[in-house]
PDB file of C-alpha atoms and ligand atoms in Angstrom:
ATOM      1  CA  MET A   1     -14.399  13.524 -10.162  1.00 78.00           C
ATOM      2  CA  ASN A   2     -10.756  14.910  -8.291  1.00 89.00           C
ATOM      3  CA  LYS A   3      -7.916  12.649 -10.413  1.00 93.00           C
ATOM      4  CA  GLN A   4      -7.209   9.882  -7.988  1.00 98.00           C
ATOM      5  CA  ARG A   5      -3.386   9.747  -6.039  1.00 98.00           C
ATOM      6  CA  LEU A   6      -0.575   6.795  -7.569  1.00 98.00           C
ATOM      7  CA  TYR A   7       1.961   5.969  -4.701  1.00 98.00           C
ATOM      8  CA  ILE A   8       3.950   2.782  -6.364  1.00 98.00           C
ATOM      9  CA  ASN A   9       4.923   0.226  -4.769  1.00 98.00           C
ATOM     10  CA  ILE A  10       8.169  -0.233  -5.216  1.00 98.00           C
ATOM     11  CA  ASP A  11       9.396  -3.408  -2.781  1.00 98.00           C
ATOM     12  CA  HIS A  12       9.707  -5.594  -6.344  1.00 98.00           C
ATOM     13  CA  VAL A  13      12.187  -3.774  -6.554  1.00 98.00           C
ATOM     14  CA  ALA A  14      14.515  -4.671  -4.140  1.00 98.00           C
ATOM     15  CA  THR A  15      13.302  -8.699  -4.546  1.00 98.00           C
ATOM     16  CA  LEU A  16      15.068  -8.768  -7.719  1.00 98.00           C
ATOM     17  CA  ARG A  17      18.812  -7.227  -5.775  1.00 98.00           C
ATOM     18  CA  GLN A  18      18.283  -9.589  -2.988  1.00 98.00           C
ATOM     19  CA  ALA A  19      17.986 -12.461  -6.032  1.00 98.00           C
ATOM     20  CA  ARG A  20      21.359 -12.749  -5.873  1.00 98.00           C
ATOM     21  CA  ARG A  21      22.106 -10.414  -2.735  1.00 97.00           C
ATOM     22  CA  VAL A  22      24.203  -8.015  -5.030  1.00 98.00           C
ATOM     23  CA  THR A  23      24.076  -3.440  -5.011  1.00 97.00           C
ATOM     24  CA  TYR A  24      21.121  -3.472  -8.457  1.00 98.00           C
ATOM     25  CA  PRO A  25      19.047  -3.006  -9.532  1.00 98.00           C
ATOM     26  CA  ASP A  26      18.914  -0.215  -6.828  1.00 98.00           C
ATOM     27  CA  PRO A  27      15.139   0.475  -5.430  1.00 98.00           C
ATOM     28  CA  VAL A  28      15.722   3.877  -4.273  1.00 98.00           C
ATOM     29  CA  ALA A  29      16.282   4.956  -8.121  1.00 98.00           C
ATOM     30  CA  ALA A  30      13.701   3.065  -9.154  1.00 98.00           C
ATOM     31  CA  ALA A  31      11.445   5.558  -6.886  1.00 98.00           C
ATOM     32  CA  ARG A  32      13.233   8.529  -8.324  1.00 98.00           C
ATOM     33  CA  LEU A  33      12.038   7.310 -11.729  1.00 98.00           C
ATOM     34  CA  CYS A  34       8.927   6.421 -10.420  1.00 98.00           C
ATOM     35  CA  GLU A  35       8.403  10.322  -9.169  1.00 98.00           C
ATOM     36  CA  ASP A  36       8.955  10.982 -13.003  1.00 97.00           C
ATOM     37  CA  ALA A  37       7.234   9.370 -14.404  1.00 98.00           C
ATOM     38  CA  GLY A  38       4.439  10.397 -12.899  1.00 96.00           C
ATOM     39  CA  ALA A  39       3.964   8.469  -9.353  1.00 98.00           C
ATOM     40  CA  ASP A  40       2.318  10.830  -6.288  1.00 98.00           C
ATOM     41  CA  GLY A  41       3.931   9.028  -3.715  1.00 98.00           C
ATOM     42  CA  ILE A  42       5.898   6.302  -3.044  1.00 98.00           C
ATOM     43  CA  THR A  43       5.445   2.941  -1.105  1.00 98.00           C
ATOM     44  CA  ALA A  44       7.252   0.400   0.847  1.00 98.00           C
ATOM     45  CA  HIS A  45       6.994  -2.807   3.099  1.00 97.00           C
ATOM     46  CA  LEU A  46      10.626  -3.619   5.605  1.00 98.00           C
ATOM     47  CA  ARG A  47       9.020  -6.832   6.879  1.00 96.00           C
ATOM     48  CA  GLU A  48       9.706  -8.248   9.822  1.00 94.00           C
ATOM     49  CA  ASP A  49      12.361 -10.417   7.755  1.00 94.00           C
ATOM     50  CA  ARG A  50      13.395  -7.877   5.351  1.00 96.00           C
ATOM     51  CA  ARG A  51      12.624 -10.525   2.392  1.00 95.00           C
ATOM     52  CA  HIS A  52      13.304  -6.952  -0.082  1.00 97.00           C
ATOM     53  CA  MET A  53      13.842  -3.451   1.453  1.00 98.00           C
ATOM     54  CA  GLN A  54      16.645  -3.255   3.879  1.00 98.00           C
ATOM     55  CA  ASP A  55      16.413  -0.624   6.202  1.00 98.00           C
ATOM     56  CA  ALA A  56      19.069   1.345   3.900  1.00 98.00           C
ATOM     57  CA  ASP A  57      16.621   1.695   2.057  1.00 98.00           C
ATOM     58  CA  ILE A  58      13.556   2.845   3.920  1.00 98.00           C
ATOM     59  CA  GLU A  59      15.786   5.591   5.581  1.00 98.00           C
ATOM     60  CA  ALA A  60      16.511   6.682   2.265  1.00 97.00           C
ATOM     61  CA  LEU A  61      13.292   6.995   1.347  1.00 97.00           C
ATOM     62  CA  ALA A  62      12.192   8.864   4.581  1.00 95.00           C
ATOM     63  CA  LEU A  63      14.778  10.720   5.061  1.00 92.00           C
ATOM     64  CA  ALA A  64      15.207  12.424   1.656  1.00 90.00           C
ATOM     65  CA  PRO A  65      11.397  12.085  -0.028  1.00 88.00           C
ATOM     66  CA  ARG A  66      10.629  13.529  -2.870  1.00 95.00           C
ATOM     67  CA  THR A  67       7.254  12.400  -2.267  1.00 97.00           C
ATOM     68  CA  PRO A  68       5.103  11.384  -0.328  1.00 98.00           C
ATOM     69  CA  PHE A  69       6.521   8.395   1.019  1.00 98.00           C
ATOM     70  CA  ASN A  70       4.268   5.077   2.254  1.00 98.00           C
ATOM     71  CA  LEU A  71       6.045   2.705   5.285  1.00 98.00           C
ATOM     72  CA  GLU A  72       4.037   0.077   5.537  1.00 98.00           C
ATOM     73  CA  MET A  73       4.005  -2.403   8.489  1.00 97.00           C
ATOM     74  CA  ALA A  74       3.544  -4.197  11.171  1.00 96.00           C
ATOM     75  CA  ALA A  75       2.430  -2.884  14.172  1.00 96.00           C
ATOM     76  CA  THR A  76       4.991  -4.109  16.393  1.00 95.00           C
ATOM     77  CA  GLY A  77       7.285  -3.010  18.961  1.00 96.00           C
ATOM     78  CA  GLU A  78      10.464  -2.657  16.408  1.00 97.00           C
ATOM     79  CA  MET A  79       8.491  -1.591  13.611  1.00 98.00           C
ATOM     80  CA  THR A  80       7.781   1.640  15.942  1.00 98.00           C
ATOM     81  CA  ARG A  81      10.624   2.672  16.224  1.00 98.00           C
ATOM     82  CA  ILE A  82      11.522   2.887  13.394  1.00 98.00           C
ATOM     83  CA  ALA A  83       9.070   4.705  12.039  1.00 98.00           C
ATOM     84  CA  LEU A  84       9.300   7.452  14.835  1.00 98.00           C
ATOM     85  CA  ARG A  85      12.980   7.535  13.974  1.00 98.00           C
ATOM     86  CA  LEU A  86      12.201   8.125  10.831  1.00 98.00           C
ATOM     87  CA  LEU A  87       9.671   9.402  10.482  1.00 98.00           C
ATOM     88  CA  PRO A  88       7.583   9.148   7.155  1.00 98.00           C
ATOM     89  CA  TYR A  89       4.847  11.417   5.677  1.00 98.00           C
ATOM     90  CA  GLN A  90       2.262   8.347   6.186  1.00 98.00           C
ATOM     91  CA  VAL A  91       2.118   4.655   7.843  1.00 98.00           C
ATOM     92  CA  THR A  92       0.120   2.814   6.958  1.00 98.00           C
ATOM     93  CA  LEU A  93      -0.417  -0.855   9.118  1.00 97.00           C
ATOM     94  CA  VAL A  94      -0.846  -4.318   7.514  1.00 96.00           C
ATOM     95  CA  PRO A  95      -0.681  -8.001   8.706  1.00 94.00           C
ATOM     96  CA  GLU A  96       2.463  -9.898   8.812  1.00 82.00           C
ATOM     97  CA  LYS A  97       3.205 -13.236   8.850  1.00 75.00           C
ATOM     98  CA  ARG A  98       6.283 -14.928   8.483  1.00 66.00           C
ATOM     99  CA  GLU A  99       4.976 -17.381   5.928  1.00 67.00           C
ATOM    100  CA  GLU A 100       2.804 -16.010   2.820  1.00 72.00           C
ATOM    101  CA  ILE A 101       3.826 -15.414   0.544  1.00 74.00           C
ATOM    102  CA  THR A 102       2.885 -11.354  -0.118  1.00 70.00           C
ATOM    103  CA  THR A 103       0.515 -10.046   2.389  1.00 69.00           C
ATOM    104  CA  GLU A 104      -3.135 -12.135   2.452  1.00 75.00           C
ATOM    105  CA  GLY A 105      -5.583  -9.869   3.913  1.00 89.00           C
ATOM    106  CA  GLY A 106      -6.630  -7.118   6.096  1.00 95.00           C
ATOM    107  CA  LEU A 107      -5.766  -6.430   9.723  1.00 95.00           C
ATOM    108  CA  ASP A 108      -8.557  -8.065  11.717  1.00 94.00           C
ATOM    109  CA  LEU A 109      -8.911  -4.738  14.355  1.00 95.00           C
ATOM    110  CA  GLY A 110     -10.736  -6.848  16.971  1.00 92.00           C
ATOM    111  CA  ARG A 111      -7.831  -8.762  16.975  1.00 90.00           C
ATOM    112  CA  ASP A 112      -5.739  -7.170  19.438  1.00 86.00           C
ATOM    113  CA  PRO A 113      -6.913  -3.885  20.070  1.00 88.00           C
ATOM    114  CA  VAL A 114      -4.786  -2.873  22.918  1.00 91.00           C
ATOM    115  CA  ARG A 115      -1.295  -3.255  20.657  1.00 92.00           C
ATOM    116  CA  LEU A 116      -3.203  -1.111  17.820  1.00 95.00           C
ATOM    117  CA  SER A 117      -4.344   1.948  19.253  1.00 96.00           C
ATOM    118  CA  ALA A 118      -0.547   1.642  20.756  1.00 96.00           C
ATOM    119  CA  CYS A 119       1.070   1.824  17.731  1.00 97.00           C
ATOM    120  CA  ILE A 120      -1.157   4.803  16.697  1.00 97.00           C
ATOM    121  CA  ALA A 121      -0.857   6.898  19.776  1.00 97.00           C
ATOM    122  CA  ALA A 122       3.050   6.598  19.222  1.00 97.00           C
ATOM    123  CA  LEU A 123       2.803   7.663  15.616  1.00 98.00           C
ATOM    124  CA  SER A 124      -0.106  10.143  16.117  1.00 95.00           C
ATOM    125  CA  THR A 125       2.522  11.974  19.065  1.00 96.00           C
ATOM    126  CA  THR A 126       4.503  12.751  14.958  1.00 97.00           C
ATOM    127  CA  GLY A 127       2.244  14.018  13.620  1.00 95.00           C
ATOM    128  CA  ILE A 128       2.081  10.574  11.088  1.00 98.00           C
ATOM    129  CA  ARG A 129      -0.685  10.392   8.803  1.00 98.00           C
ATOM    130  CA  THR A 130      -1.826   6.429   9.832  1.00 98.00           C
ATOM    131  CA  ALA A 131      -3.486   3.870   7.795  1.00 98.00           C
ATOM    132  CA  LEU A 132      -5.296   0.770   8.307  1.00 98.00           C
ATOM    133  CA  PHE A 133      -4.549  -1.931   5.362  1.00 97.00           C
ATOM    134  CA  ILE A 134      -8.630  -4.005   6.285  1.00 97.00           C
ATOM    135  CA  ASP A 135     -11.285  -5.742   4.338  1.00 97.00           C
ATOM    136  CA  PRO A 136     -14.194  -3.746   2.581  1.00 98.00           C
ATOM    137  CA  ASP A 137     -16.083  -5.018   6.290  1.00 97.00           C
ATOM    138  CA  ARG A 138     -18.186  -2.135   7.933  1.00 98.00           C
ATOM    139  CA  ALA A 139     -18.045  -3.325  11.015  1.00 97.00           C
ATOM    140  CA  GLN A 140     -13.550  -3.033  10.380  1.00 98.00           C
ATOM    141  CA  ILE A 141     -14.149   0.673   9.048  1.00 98.00           C
ATOM    142  CA  ASP A 142     -16.286   0.386  12.749  1.00 98.00           C
ATOM    143  CA  ARG A 143     -13.669  -0.019  14.618  1.00 97.00           C
ATOM    144  CA  ALA A 144     -11.093   1.894  12.023  1.00 98.00           C
ATOM    145  CA  ALA A 145     -12.483   4.668  12.798  1.00 98.00           C
ATOM    146  CA  ALA A 146     -13.008   4.382  16.379  1.00 96.00           C
ATOM    147  CA  LEU A 147      -9.269   4.035  16.649  1.00 96.00           C
ATOM    148  CA  GLY A 148      -8.588   7.721  14.417  1.00 96.00           C
ATOM    149  CA  VAL A 149      -6.572   7.128  11.806  1.00 98.00           C
ATOM    150  CA  ALA A 150      -7.179   8.964   8.716  1.00 98.00           C
ATOM    151  CA  ALA A 151      -7.477   6.797   6.971  1.00 98.00           C
ATOM    152  CA  ILE A 152      -8.252   3.106   5.888  1.00 98.00           C
ATOM    153  CA  GLU A 153      -6.112   1.228   2.607  1.00 98.00           C
ATOM    154  CA  LEU A 154      -9.135  -1.434   1.343  1.00 98.00           C
ATOM    155  CA  HIS A 155      -7.404  -4.864   0.219  1.00 98.00           C
ATOM    156  CA  THR A 156      -8.600  -4.646  -3.301  1.00 98.00           C
ATOM    157  CA  GLY A 157      -7.128  -8.929  -3.797  1.00 97.00           C
ATOM    158  CA  THR A 158      -9.879 -10.845  -3.748  1.00 97.00           C
ATOM    159  CA  TYR A 159     -11.836  -8.561  -6.577  1.00 97.00           C
ATOM    160  CA  CYS A 160      -8.751  -8.786  -8.629  1.00 97.00           C
ATOM    161  CA  HIS A 161      -8.793 -12.289  -7.725  1.00 95.00           C
ATOM    162  CA  ARG A 162     -12.411 -12.619  -8.692  1.00 93.00           C
ATOM    163  CA  PRO A 163     -12.662 -10.100 -10.837  1.00 86.00           C
ATOM    164  CA  GLU A 164     -16.146 -11.512 -12.726  1.00 87.00           C
ATOM    165  CA  GLU A 165     -17.927 -12.149  -8.817  1.00 92.00           C
ATOM    166  CA  SER A 166     -19.553  -9.016  -9.164  1.00 95.00           C
ATOM    167  CA  ARG A 167     -20.121  -9.318  -5.514  1.00 97.00           C
ATOM    168  CA  HIS A 168     -16.246  -8.240  -4.643  1.00 98.00           C
ATOM    169  CA  LEU A 169     -16.233  -4.826  -6.102  1.00 97.00           C
ATOM    170  CA  ARG A 170     -19.575  -4.080  -4.981  1.00 98.00           C
ATOM    171  CA  ALA A 171     -17.968  -4.153  -1.382  1.00 98.00           C
ATOM    172  CA  LEU A 172     -14.975  -2.750  -1.624  1.00 98.00           C
ATOM    173  CA  GLN A 173     -17.965   0.711  -3.744  1.00 98.00           C
ATOM    174  CA  ASP A 174     -20.210  -0.366  -0.352  1.00 98.00           C
ATOM    175  CA  ALA A 175     -17.268  -0.037   1.932  1.00 98.00           C
ATOM    176  CA  SER A 176     -15.492   3.311   0.281  1.00 98.00           C
ATOM    177  CA  THR A 177     -19.239   5.281   0.565  1.00 98.00           C
ATOM    178  CA  TYR A 178     -19.341   4.260   4.297  1.00 98.00           C
ATOM    179  CA  ALA A 179     -15.758   5.634   5.137  1.00 98.00           C
ATOM    180  CA  ALA A 180     -16.561   8.402   3.811  1.00 98.00           C
ATOM    181  CA  SER A 181     -19.305   8.787   5.409  1.00 98.00           C
ATOM    182  CA  LEU A 182     -17.784   7.929   8.473  1.00 98.00           C
ATOM    183  CA  GLY A 183     -14.351  10.571   7.464  1.00 98.00           C
ATOM    184  CA  LEU A 184     -12.133   8.514   6.503  1.00 98.00           C
ATOM    185  CA  ALA A 185     -10.248   8.357   3.451  1.00 98.00           C
ATOM    186  CA  VAL A 186      -9.795   5.829   1.588  1.00 98.00           C
ATOM    187  CA  HIS A 187      -7.243   4.177  -0.527  1.00 98.00           C
ATOM    188  CA  ALA A 188      -6.995   1.261  -1.722  1.00 98.00           C
ATOM    189  CA  GLY A 189      -4.958  -1.681  -3.587  1.00 98.00           C
ATOM    190  CA  HIS A 190      -3.398  -5.481  -3.527  1.00 97.00           C
ATOM    191  CA  GLY A 191      -2.728  -6.849  -6.768  1.00 97.00           C
ATOM    192  CA  LEU A 192      -3.915  -4.911  -9.376  1.00 98.00           C
ATOM    193  CA  THR A 193      -3.103  -4.525 -12.285  1.00 98.00           C
ATOM    194  CA  LEU A 194      -3.753  -2.978 -15.975  1.00 98.00           C
ATOM    195  CA  SER A 195      -6.997  -4.912 -17.031  1.00 97.00           C
ATOM    196  CA  ASN A 196      -8.089  -4.471 -13.178  1.00 97.00           C
ATOM    197  CA  VAL A 197      -7.350  -1.427 -12.375  1.00 98.00           C
ATOM    198  CA  GLY A 198     -10.226   0.673 -13.434  1.00 97.00           C
ATOM    199  CA  PRO A 199     -13.419  -0.435 -11.341  1.00 97.00           C
ATOM    200  CA  ILE A 200     -11.177   0.609  -8.685  1.00 98.00           C
ATOM    201  CA  ALA A 201     -10.077   4.029  -9.892  1.00 98.00           C
ATOM    202  CA  ALA A 202     -13.801   4.703 -10.989  1.00 98.00           C
ATOM    203  CA  ILE A 203     -14.629   4.561  -7.035  1.00 98.00           C
ATOM    204  CA  PRO A 204     -15.774   8.680  -7.019  1.00 97.00           C
ATOM    205  CA  GLU A 205     -14.714   7.999  -3.056  1.00 98.00           C
ATOM    206  CA  CYS A 206     -11.241   5.915  -3.708  1.00 98.00           C
ATOM    207  CA  GLU A 207      -8.380   9.055  -3.174  1.00 98.00           C
ATOM    208  CA  GLU A 208      -5.086   6.719  -3.574  1.00 98.00           C
ATOM    209  CA  LEU A 209      -3.828   3.727  -5.295  1.00 98.00           C
ATOM    210  CA  ASN A 210      -0.902   1.646  -4.211  1.00 98.00           C
ATOM    211  CA  ILE A 211      -0.289  -0.997  -6.751  1.00 98.00           C
ATOM    212  CA  GLY A 212       3.396  -2.607  -6.477  1.00 98.00           C
ATOM    213  CA  HIS A 213       3.677  -6.145  -8.616  1.00 98.00           C
ATOM    214  CA  ALA A 214       1.702  -5.207 -11.521  1.00 98.00           C
ATOM    215  CA  ILE A 215       4.101  -1.880 -12.423  1.00 98.00           C
ATOM    216  CA  ILE A 216       7.617  -3.595 -11.596  1.00 98.00           C
ATOM    217  CA  ALA A 217       5.904  -6.786 -13.923  1.00 98.00           C
ATOM    218  CA  ASP A 218       5.354  -4.357 -16.223  1.00 98.00           C
ATOM    219  CA  ALA A 219       8.620  -3.179 -16.067  1.00 98.00           C
ATOM    220  CA  VAL A 220      10.272  -5.758 -17.489  1.00 98.00           C
ATOM    221  CA  PHE A 221       9.307  -5.561 -21.216  1.00 98.00           C
ATOM    222  CA  VAL A 222       8.260  -1.612 -21.506  1.00 98.00           C
ATOM    223  CA  GLY A 223      10.640   0.181 -18.926  1.00 98.00           C
ATOM    224  CA  LEU A 224       9.801   1.555 -15.211  1.00 98.00           C
ATOM    225  CA  VAL A 225       8.829   4.793 -17.136  1.00 98.00           C
ATOM    226  CA  ASP A 226       6.154   3.734 -19.456  1.00 98.00           C
ATOM    227  CA  ALA A 227       5.071   0.729 -16.436  1.00 98.00           C
ATOM    228  CA  VAL A 228       4.016   4.239 -14.528  1.00 98.00           C
ATOM    229  CA  ARG A 229       2.499   6.333 -17.087  1.00 98.00           C
ATOM    230  CA  ALA A 230       0.172   2.669 -18.741  1.00 98.00           C
ATOM    231  CA  MET A 231      -1.286   2.935 -15.424  1.00 98.00           C
ATOM    232  CA  ARG A 232      -1.592   6.029 -14.250  1.00 98.00           C
ATOM    233  CA  ALA A 233      -3.223   6.065 -17.861  1.00 98.00           C
ATOM    234  CA  ALA A 234      -5.344   3.868 -16.803  1.00 98.00           C
ATOM    235  CA  MET A 235      -6.544   5.354 -14.246  1.00 98.00           C
ATOM    236  CA  ASP A 236      -7.094   8.749 -15.224  1.00 97.00           C
ATOM    237  CA  SER A 237      -9.390   7.044 -18.828  1.00 97.00           C
ATOM    238  CA  ALA A 238     -12.057   5.084 -16.172  1.00 97.00           C
ATOM    239  CA  ARG A 239     -12.290   8.125 -12.987  1.00 95.00           C
ATOM    240  CA  ALA A 240     -13.054  10.077 -16.522  1.00 93.00           C
ATOM    241  CA  ARG A 241     -16.244   7.984 -17.644  1.00 86.00           C
TER     242      ARG A 241
HETATM  243  N1  PXP B 301      -0.994  -2.607  -0.681  1.00 96.88           N
HETATM  244  C1  PXP B 301      -1.159  -3.182   0.693  1.00 96.88           C
HETATM  245  C2  PXP B 301      -1.349  -3.076   2.587  1.00 96.88           C
HETATM  246  C3  PXP B 301       0.008  -4.362   0.521  1.00 96.88           C
HETATM  247  O1  PXP B 301       0.787  -5.336   1.290  1.00 96.88           O
HETATM  248  C4  PXP B 301       0.756  -4.221  -1.021  1.00 96.88           C
HETATM  249  C5  PXP B 301       1.997  -4.299  -1.035  1.00 96.88           C
HETATM  250  O2  PXP B 301       3.036  -5.515  -0.519  1.00 96.88           O
HETATM  251  C6  PXP B 301      -0.221  -3.692  -1.973  1.00 96.88           C
HETATM  252  C7  PXP B 301      -0.467  -2.053  -1.766  1.00 96.88           C
HETATM  253  C8  PXP B 301       0.514  -3.597  -2.900  1.00 96.88           C
HETATM  254  O3  PXP B 301       0.058  -4.975  -3.293  1.00 96.88           O
HETATM  255  P1  PXP B 301       1.048  -4.924  -5.477  1.00 96.88           P
HETATM  256  O4  PXP B 301       2.257  -5.873  -4.911  1.00 96.88           O
HETATM  257  O5  PXP B 301      -0.448  -6.209  -5.639  1.00 96.88           O
HETATM  258  O6  PXP B 301       0.213  -4.086  -6.328  1.00 96.88           O
END
């Protein structure tokens, strides 16, 4: 099976910094360490409320990338303007609610199609690769294909919260096969840890994982380099089986 890309979401390095409004730890330095340890790309979410990543972090990551940079953002006018100025390699569009602790579910692509297609059209004129973060649902996948994006990112949060319910994994497997049959690249992420990543890493059509919180949490105990290497090894061994 082809190697699956590991993009590391470094938002929570910034969460730690913003807890004290100081200058450390620096998420850009963390990104460089992740890359040294084998990350294929770096992901960061610029939220409307700037609770973790700040504009200057995103600028540094997008303007001087060492590996492809994936900007997660809501499809708002402000974020679209930022993406068009910084030209990250990839944008993943996510839903965003001010009061949520983290992204709680996938985009509902039927909800605001005009705003979404305007954002996707603007991004595509500059050649930014665009992905849509959605739940593993065929109707959403059909809409993503109709919107003409390169990729979808499947929301793995429900599977991660209830791994004992096998239907959630089956839904992700089915959605991956279906999306790939429509020509969409398949990414996945949210809530993945060393203990639940295996079955997702083993989905043949899934070419990219976005993992953040668990890697940064493991880094508290083992250091960032070893935390990245452990995730890489867990993915590789699941894929080799
Ligand atoms: N993918 C998307 C679209 C996300 O919003 C997030 C969280 O920012 C992740 C992946 C990473 O999730 P986690 O931090 O739980 O690994």
